[in-house]
Coordinates of C-alpha atoms in Angstrom, one line a residue:
X7 CA 0.5 -0.2 0.6
X8 CA 1.2 3.7 -0.8
X9 CA 2.0 5.4 1.9
X10 CA 0.4 9.2 2.2
X11 CA 1.9 11.7 0.8
X12 CA 4.3 14.8 2.3
X13 CA 2.5 16.9 3.7
X14 CA 4.0 19.7 5.6
X15 CA 3.4 20.2 9.6
X16 CA 3.7 23.6 11.1
X17 CA 6.3 23.3 13.6
X18 CA 6.6 26.7 16.0
X19 CA 10.6 27.0 17.1
X20 CA 11.4 30.5 18.6
X21 CA 13.0 32.3 16.2
X22 CA 16.8 32.6 18.8
X23 CA 16.9 29.5 20.7
X24 CA 20.7 29.5 21.6
X25 CA 22.7 27.7 19.7
X26 CA 20.4 27.4 16.8
X27 CA 19.3 29.0 13.2
X28 CA 19.8 32.8 12.5
X29 CA 16.8 34.9 13.0
X30 CA 15.3 33.8 8.8
X31 CA 15.1 36.9 6.6
X32 CA 13.6 37.9 3.3
X33 CA 16.3 38.1 0.5
X34 CA 16.3 39.9 -3.0
X35 CA 18.6 40.2 -5.7
X36 CA 18.5 42.9 -8.5
X37 CA 17.6 41.5 -11.7
X38 CA 18.4 44.7 -13.8
X39 CA 21.9 45.2 -12.2
X40 CA 22.5 41.6 -11.8
X41 CA 27.1 41.1 -11.4
X42 CA 26.9 37.4 -13.1
X43 CA 31.2 36.1 -11.4
X44 CA 33.2 33.7 -13.1
X45 CA 32.1 30.0 -12.2
X46 CA 28.7 30.9 -12.7
X47 CA 29.7 32.0 -16.4
X48 CA 31.1 29.1 -17.1
X49 CA 28.0 26.6 -16.1
X50 CA 25.9 28.2 -19.0
X51 CA 28.9 28.1 -21.7
X52 CA 28.9 24.8 -20.6
X53 CA 25.5 23.6 -21.2
X54 CA 25.5 26.0 -24.6
X55 CA 28.2 24.1 -25.6
X56 CA 27.1 20.8 -24.8
X57 CA 23.5 21.3 -25.9
X58 CA 25.5 22.5 -29.8
X59 CA 28.0 20.1 -29.9
X60 CA 31.5 20.6 -31.3
X61 CA 30.8 19.4 -34.8
X62 CA 27.9 22.0 -34.8
X63 CA 29.4 24.6 -33.9
X64 CA 32.8 24.2 -36.1
X65 CA 29.9 23.9 -39.3
X66 CA 28.3 27.6 -37.7
X67 CA 31.9 28.8 -37.6
X68 CA 32.0 28.6 -41.0
X69 CA 28.7 29.5 -42.4
X70 CA 27.8 32.4 -40.0
X71 CA 30.9 33.2 -39.4
X72 CA 30.1 36.5 -36.3
X73 CA 32.0 39.6 -37.0
X74 CA 35.1 40.3 -35.5
X75 CA 33.0 43.1 -33.5
X76 CA 30.8 40.9 -32.0
X77 CA 33.4 38.3 -30.7
X78 CA 35.3 41.2 -29.3
X79 CA 32.3 42.2 -27.1
X80 CA 31.3 38.6 -26.0
X81 CA 34.7 37.8 -24.7
X82 CA 35.1 41.1 -23.1
X83 CA 31.4 41.8 -21.7
X84 CA 29.4 38.4 -20.9
X85 CA 25.2 39.0 -22.1
X86 CA 23.4 37.1 -20.1
X87 CA 20.1 37.6 -22.2
X88 CA 22.1 36.7 -25.0
X89 CA 23.6 33.6 -23.0
X90 CA 20.7 33.1 -22.0
X91 CA 18.8 32.2 -25.2
X92 CA 21.4 31.4 -27.3
X93 CA 21.0 27.7 -27.9
X94 CA 16.7 27.2 -27.6
X95 CA 15.8 25.6 -30.6
X96 CA 13.5 28.5 -31.4
X97 CA 17.1 31.4 -31.6
X98 CA 19.9 28.4 -33.2
X99 CA 21.4 29.4 -37.0
X100 CA 20.5 27.1 -39.8
X101 CA 22.9 27.4 -42.4
X102 CA 22.3 25.4 -45.5
X103 CA 25.4 23.5 -45.8
X104 CA 26.3 23.1 -48.5
X105 CA 28.2 20.0 -49.0
X106 CA 25.1 18.2 -48.1
X107 CA 22.1 21.1 -49.3
X108 CA 20.4 19.8 -46.2
X109 CA 20.7 23.2 -42.8
X110 CA 22.5 22.1 -39.9
X111 CA 22.2 21.2 -36.4
X112 CA 22.9 22.0 -32.9
X113 CA 24.2 18.5 -31.3
X114 CA 20.7 18.6 -28.6
X115 CA 17.4 20.1 -28.9
X116 CA 16.6 22.6 -26.1
X117 CA 13.0 23.9 -25.5
X118 CA 12.1 26.3 -22.2
X119 CA 9.1 27.9 -22.0
X120 CA 6.2 29.5 -19.5
X121 CA 3.8 26.9 -18.3
X122 CA 1.1 27.2 -16.2
X123 CA 1.8 25.3 -13.1
X124 CA -1.3 21.6 -13.1
X125 CA -0.2 18.3 -12.7
X126 CA 1.2 15.9 -15.6
X127 CA 2.9 12.6 -15.5
X128 CA 6.1 14.0 -17.3
X129 CA 6.0 16.7 -14.7
X130 CA 5.6 14.2 -11.8
X131 CA 8.0 11.4 -13.6
X132 CA 10.6 14.0 -12.6
X133 CA 9.2 14.9 -9.3
X134 CA 9.6 11.0 -9.1
X135 CA 13.3 10.5 -10.1
X136 CA 14.9 14.5 -8.3
X137 CA 12.3 12.1 -4.7
X138 CA 14.9 9.8 -5.3
X139 CA 18.3 11.3 -6.2
X140 CA 18.4 14.3 -4.5
X141 CA 16.5 13.6 -1.3
X142 CA 17.1 9.8 -0.9
X143 CA 13.5 9.2 -0.8
X144 CA 12.1 5.6 -1.2
X145 CA 9.3 4.7 -4.0
X146 CA 6.5 4.5 -0.9
X147 CA 7.5 8.2 0.1
X148 CA 6.8 9.9 -3.1
X149 CA 2.7 10.1 -4.4
X150 CA 1.2 11.6 -7.2
X151 CA -1.3 13.6 -4.4
X152 CA 1.7 14.4 -2.4
X153 CA 3.7 16.2 -5.6
X154 CA -0.5 18.1 -7.1
X155 CA 0.1 19.3 -2.9
X156 CA 3.4 20.6 -2.8
X157 CA 4.2 22.1 -6.5
X158 CA 0.9 22.2 -8.2
X159 CA -1.5 24.4 -5.8
X160 CA -0.8 28.2 -6.8
X161 CA -2.7 31.3 -7.1
X162 CA -3.5 30.4 -10.3
X163 CA -2.8 32.8 -13.6
X164 CA -4.3 35.5 -15.1
X165 CA -2.2 38.6 -17.5
X166 CA -1.8 42.5 -16.5
X167 CA -1.3 45.4 -17.8
X168 CA 1.8 46.9 -15.6
X169 CA 3.7 50.2 -17.6
X170 CA 1.6 49.4 -21.0
X171 CA 4.0 46.0 -21.5
X172 CA 2.0 43.2 -20.4
X173 CA 2.6 40.8 -17.5
X174 CA 1.9 37.3 -16.4
X175 CA 0.8 37.0 -12.5
X176 CA 0.5 33.9 -11.1
X177 CA 1.9 30.3 -10.0
X178 CA 3.7 28.5 -12.8
X179 CA 6.3 25.8 -13.8
X180 CA 8.7 26.6 -16.5
X181 CA 9.7 24.1 -18.5
X182 CA 12.9 23.2 -20.0
X183 CA 13.0 20.1 -22.4
X184 CA 15.6 18.5 -24.5
X185 CA 14.6 17.0 -27.1
X186 CA 11.2 16.9 -26.6
X187 CA 11.8 15.1 -23.5
X188 CA 10.9 17.2 -19.6
X189 CA 14.6 17.4 -18.0
X190 CA 14.5 19.3 -15.6
X191 CA 11.7 22.5 -13.8
X192 CA 11.6 25.6 -11.9
X193 CA 8.6 26.3 -9.6
X194 CA 7.7 30.3 -9.4
X195 CA 5.1 32.5 -8.2
X196 CA 5.3 36.0 -10.9
X197 CA 4.5 38.9 -9.2
X198 CA 4.0 42.1 -9.6
X199 CA 7.7 43.7 -8.6
X200 CA 9.9 40.1 -8.7
X201 CA 10.2 36.7 -10.0
X202 CA 9.7 34.9 -6.0
X203 CA 11.8 30.8 -6.7
X204 CA 9.5 28.6 -5.2
X205 CA 11.6 25.2 -6.1
X206 CA 13.5 22.9 -8.8
X207 CA 13.8 19.5 -9.8
X208 CA 15.2 17.5 -12.2
X209 CA 16.3 14.4 -13.8
X210 CA 19.1 12.4 -12.3
X211 CA 20.7 12.4 -16.2
X212 CA 21.4 16.1 -16.2
X213 CA 22.6 16.5 -12.7
X214 CA 26.6 17.4 -14.0
X215 CA 25.0 20.5 -15.8
X216 CA 24.8 22.2 -12.6
X217 CA 20.2 23.2 -13.4
X218 CA 20.7 25.0 -9.7
X219 CA 22.8 28.0 -11.2
X220 CA 21.5 28.0 -14.4
X221 CA 17.7 28.0 -13.9
X222 CA 18.7 31.1 -11.2
X223 CA 20.3 33.2 -14.1
X224 CA 17.6 31.9 -16.4
X225 CA 14.6 32.6 -13.9
X226 CA 17.0 36.5 -13.9
X227 CA 16.5 37.1 -17.2
X228 CA 13.2 36.1 -16.4
X229 CA 12.8 39.7 -14.3
X230 CA 14.6 40.8 -16.4
X231 CA 13.2 40.5 -19.3
X232 CA 8.9 40.6 -17.8
X233 CA 9.7 44.1 -16.4
X234 CA 9.6 42.5 -13.0
X235 CA 13.0 43.9 -12.1
X236 CA 13.0 41.8 -9.4
X237 CA 14.5 38.2 -8.0
X238 CA 13.6 36.3 -4.3
X239 CA 14.6 33.5 -3.3
X240 CA 13.4 33.2 -0.6
X241 CA 14.7 34.0 3.5
X242 CA 18.0 33.6 3.6
X243 CA 18.8 31.9 7.0
X244 CA 23.2 32.5 7.3
X245 CA 23.2 29.9 9.0
X246 CA 22.5 26.4 7.2
X247 CA 24.7 26.0 5.1
X248 CA 22.3 25.4 2.1
X249 CA 21.2 28.9 1.8
X250 CA 24.8 30.3 1.0
X251 CA 24.4 29.4 -2.3
X252 CA 22.3 32.3 -2.8
X253 CA 24.4 35.0 -1.9
X254 CA 26.3 34.2 -5.2
X255 CA 23.6 36.5 -6.6
X256 CA 24.4 40.1 -6.9
X257 CA 24.4 42.5 -5.8
X258 CA 21.4 41.3 -2.8
X259 CA 19.7 42.8 -0.3
X260 CA 18.0 41.7 2.9
X261 CA 15.6 42.6 4.5
X262 CA 15.9 45.2 7.6
X263 CA 13.9 43.4 10.9
X264 CA 13.6 47.2 12.7
X265 CA 13.6 49.5 9.9
X266 CA 11.9 47.8 6.9
X267 CA 14.8 48.8 5.4
X268 CA 17.0 47.5 2.5
X269 CA 20.8 46.8 2.8
X270 CA 22.8 45.4 0.5
X271 CA 24.3 42.4 0.8
X272 CA 28.2 42.6 1.7
X273 CA 31.2 40.9 3.0
X274 CA 30.3 43.2 6.6
X275 CA 26.8 41.6 5.6
X276 CA 27.9 37.9 5.9
X277 CA 29.8 38.8 8.5
X278 CA 27.5 40.2 10.9
X279 CA 25.0 37.1 10.5
X280 CA 27.7 35.0 11.6
X281 CA 28.1 36.4 14.5
X282 CA 25.1 36.7 16.1
X283 CA 21.2 35.4 15.6
X284 CA 19.5 38.3 15.0
X285 CA 20.9 41.5 13.0
X286 CA 19.5 44.6 12.3
X287 CA 21.3 47.1 9.7
X288 CA 20.0 50.6 10.8
X289 CA 20.5 48.9 14.6
X290 CA 24.3 48.5 14.2
X291 CA 25.1 51.8 12.5
X292 CA 22.8 53.3 15.3
X293 CA 25.4 52.4 18.2
X294 CA 28.0 51.5 15.8
X295 CA 29.0 48.0 16.3
X296 CA 31.9 46.6 14.7
X297 CA 30.8 43.6 12.5
X298 CA 32.0 40.7 14.4
X299 CA 31.3 40.2 17.4
X300 CA 29.7 42.0 19.3
X301 CA 31.2 44.4 22.4
X302 CA 30.1 45.2 26.2
X303 CA 28.8 47.1 27.5
X304 CA 31.9 48.9 29.7
X305 CA 33.6 48.9 25.5
X306 CA 30.6 50.9 23.7
X307 CA 30.7 54.9 23.8
X308 CA 26.3 55.4 24.3
X309 CA 24.0 57.3 25.7
X310 CA 21.1 57.0 27.5
X311 CA 19.4 56.4 24.9
X312 CA 21.7 54.4 23.2
X313 CA 22.0 52.7 26.5
X314 CA 18.8 51.4 25.5
X315 CA 18.4 50.8 22.7
X316 CA 22.0 48.1 23.0
X317 CA 19.8 46.8 25.9
X318 CA 16.6 46.0 23.5
X319 CA 18.7 44.2 20.6
X320 CA 21.3 42.3 22.9
X321 CA 17.7 41.5 24.3
X322 CA 17.3 39.9 20.8
X323 CA 20.2 38.4 21.2
X324 CA 19.6 36.0 23.7
X325 CA 15.8 35.2 24.2
X326 CA 15.3 32.4 25.0
X327 CA 12.2 30.4 23.8
X328 CA 9.4 29.6 26.3
X329 CA 7.7 26.3 26.0
X330 CA 3.9 26.4 26.0
X331 CA 2.3 27.8 29.0
X332 CA 5.9 28.7 30.6
X333 CA 6.3 25.0 31.1
X334 CA 10.0 23.8 31.1
X335 CA 9.6 20.4 31.7
X336 CA 9.6 17.6 29.2
X337 CA 7.3 15.1 28.1
X338 CA 10.0 12.3 28.3
X339 CA 10.1 13.9 32.2
X340 CA 6.6 12.9 33.3
X341 CA 7.1 10.0 30.8
X342 CA 3.5 11.1 28.7
X343 CA 1.5 7.6 28.1
X344 CA 1.0 6.9 24.3
X345 CA 5.4 8.7 23.2
X346 CA 7.9 6.7 23.2
X347 CA 11.1 7.7 24.9
X348 CA 13.7 10.1 24.6
X349 CA 15.9 6.8 23.9
X350 CA 13.5 5.1 22.1
X351 CA 13.6 8.3 19.6
X352 CA 17.5 8.4 19.4
X353 CA 17.5 4.6 18.3
X354 CA 15.1 4.3 16.3
X355 CA 14.1 7.7 14.4
X356 CA 17.1 9.2 12.9
X357 CA 16.1 13.2 13.4
X358 CA 18.8 14.5 11.7
X359 CA 18.2 12.7 8.4
X360 CA 13.7 15.0 9.2
X361 CA 13.2 17.1 6.1
X362 CA 12.8 20.8 6.2
X363 CA 11.1 23.5 4.5
X364 CA 12.9 27.1 4.8
X365 CA 10.7 29.1 2.8
X366 CA 10.6 27.3 -0.3
X367 CA 13.8 25.0 -0.1
X368 CA 14.0 21.5 1.9
X369 CA 17.3 20.6 3.1
X370 CA 17.2 17.6 5.9
X371 CA 18.1 18.7 9.6
X372 CA 21.5 17.4 9.9
X373 CA 22.4 19.7 6.6
X374 CA 21.9 23.8 10.1
X375 CA 24.5 24.6 10.5
X376 CA 25.4 23.4 14.0
X377 CA 22.4 20.4 14.8
X378 CA 25.5 18.1 16.2
X379 CA 26.6 20.0 18.6
X380 CA 22.9 20.8 19.6
X381 CA 22.7 19.0 22.7
X382 CA 18.9 16.7 22.8
X383 CA 19.2 17.4 27.3
X384 CA 18.4 20.7 27.3
X385 CA 15.2 21.3 27.1
X386 CA 15.5 25.0 25.8
X387 CA 16.7 23.7 22.0
X388 CA 15.3 23.1 18.7
X389 CA 16.9 19.2 18.2
X390 CA 14.7 19.2 22.4
X391 CA 11.5 20.3 20.5
X392 CA 12.4 17.3 18.1
X393 CA 13.2 15.4 19.6
X394 CA 9.4 15.2 21.7
X395 CA 8.0 16.3 18.5
X396 CA 9.3 13.0 17.1
X397 CA 8.1 10.4 20.2
X398 CA 4.8 11.4 19.4
X399 CA 3.8 11.1 15.9
X400 CA 5.7 7.8 16.3
X401 CA 8.6 6.9 13.3
X402 CA 5.7 6.0 10.7
X403 CA 4.6 10.1 10.0
X404 CA 8.5 12.0 10.8
X405 CA 8.8 9.8 7.5
X406 CA 5.5 11.0 5.2
X407 CA 5.7 14.5 7.6
X408 CA 7.8 17.7 5.9
X409 CA 8.5 20.7 9.2
X410 CA 8.4 23.8 7.8
X411 CA 9.4 27.1 10.3
X412 CA 6.7 29.2 11.4
X413 CA 6.6 32.9 9.5

C-alpha cells in the first residue's frame, strides 16, 4: 500500500533558541543590475556547448561567422540575456550546408517554456526521480497527490498590463526540455515587481550541468525581460549551509527587520550574520557596532538612549524560547503515555534526516549548521523540541511529514 503523501507540518520554533537558527531574513536580487560570477558564466557556457555540440559549432563558424566586433564583445562582456537564449531551438541559426544541401543542426534540441502549474504525468516523473536521487526518498514515500499539493496548487494565472507592457501573474512551471523530454522544472510565483523562485526539480541525467545555477540565471533573465525587475530566492538563513549559495548572486539585499529598509548583502553584512543570531543593520549603524562579536557595554561609548537601544538589541540576541504556557517540563520527564522515550527516539528515528522546509527550500535537519553540536538533553534547544515532536508522532509519521518554520 502506498504511503500517505508528504504534507507540511507547521511547528512553531522560537527564532533565537540558543545555538540554533539565525533569524530568517527576506532576501532579494536586483535583476536589472545582476553581476555574474565566473563560475556562473562557466556553467551556462558549458551547457550551451553541450547543447550545440562541436560539429555544429565548427560548421556554424564556417557558414555564419561572427564579426570581429561581436567576437570581441562576447569575449570581454557577458550578456546574460544572450547567453540564456543562445541555444534555444527557435534561436539557433541553421544555415544550409552547401555540401549536404541541408540545414545544419545542433547536437540537441533545447526548449524552455513557461506553463501553468498544472499536474502532468511528465512533470511527476521528473519529481519522482528528483526525490529519489537527490533527497534519497523511497518510492513508497513519494506520491502523485503529494506532488500535486506541494508544487501544483499555486495562485492560478492571470495577465495584466503594467506600464503598457503585458505581464503574467500567478504560479507557473518553467519547463526545460532536452530533445523533447522534460529534464527540469522551476516552480515560480510571478508577482507585481518580482519573480519568486519556489522550488526546482531536475532529472538525475542532467545533474552534472548544475541546473540550480542554470535555472537561477534563467529566472533572473525572466525578471528582466518581463519587467518584474527583482528576483526572490526565498528567505536567507545564514546558519543553514545549504542556503549560503544565495549570497553568491549579486547585487542582493536583505530586509531590515526593524525599519523594513533594504541593505546590500556585502561581506560586512555576512560577517555580522555569522557573528550573531539577529541582525538589524539600522541598529548596527546607530550603535556603531563592529562586524565581529558584539562588545560589552563597557567597551561602547553610548548615551542613555543608545544604552536602552543596545539593551533591547541584546535581548534579541539572547532571547530564549519558552515552552507553551511557560512550562519547562519535557514530555520525556513525565513519562507521558503513548509517546516514545528519548532512548527509543534516538534508536529508531534518524532525526537529522527529517526534512524541514525553509521558505522554498527543502533541507535535512542535519544540514543546519551546528545540528550535530546541539544537545538533545537541553530542553530549550531546537533538537530537544523536535525530539519531543518525533516521540509523539512515531517513526512512520516522521517519514511522511515535512517540518516548516512558523512565520
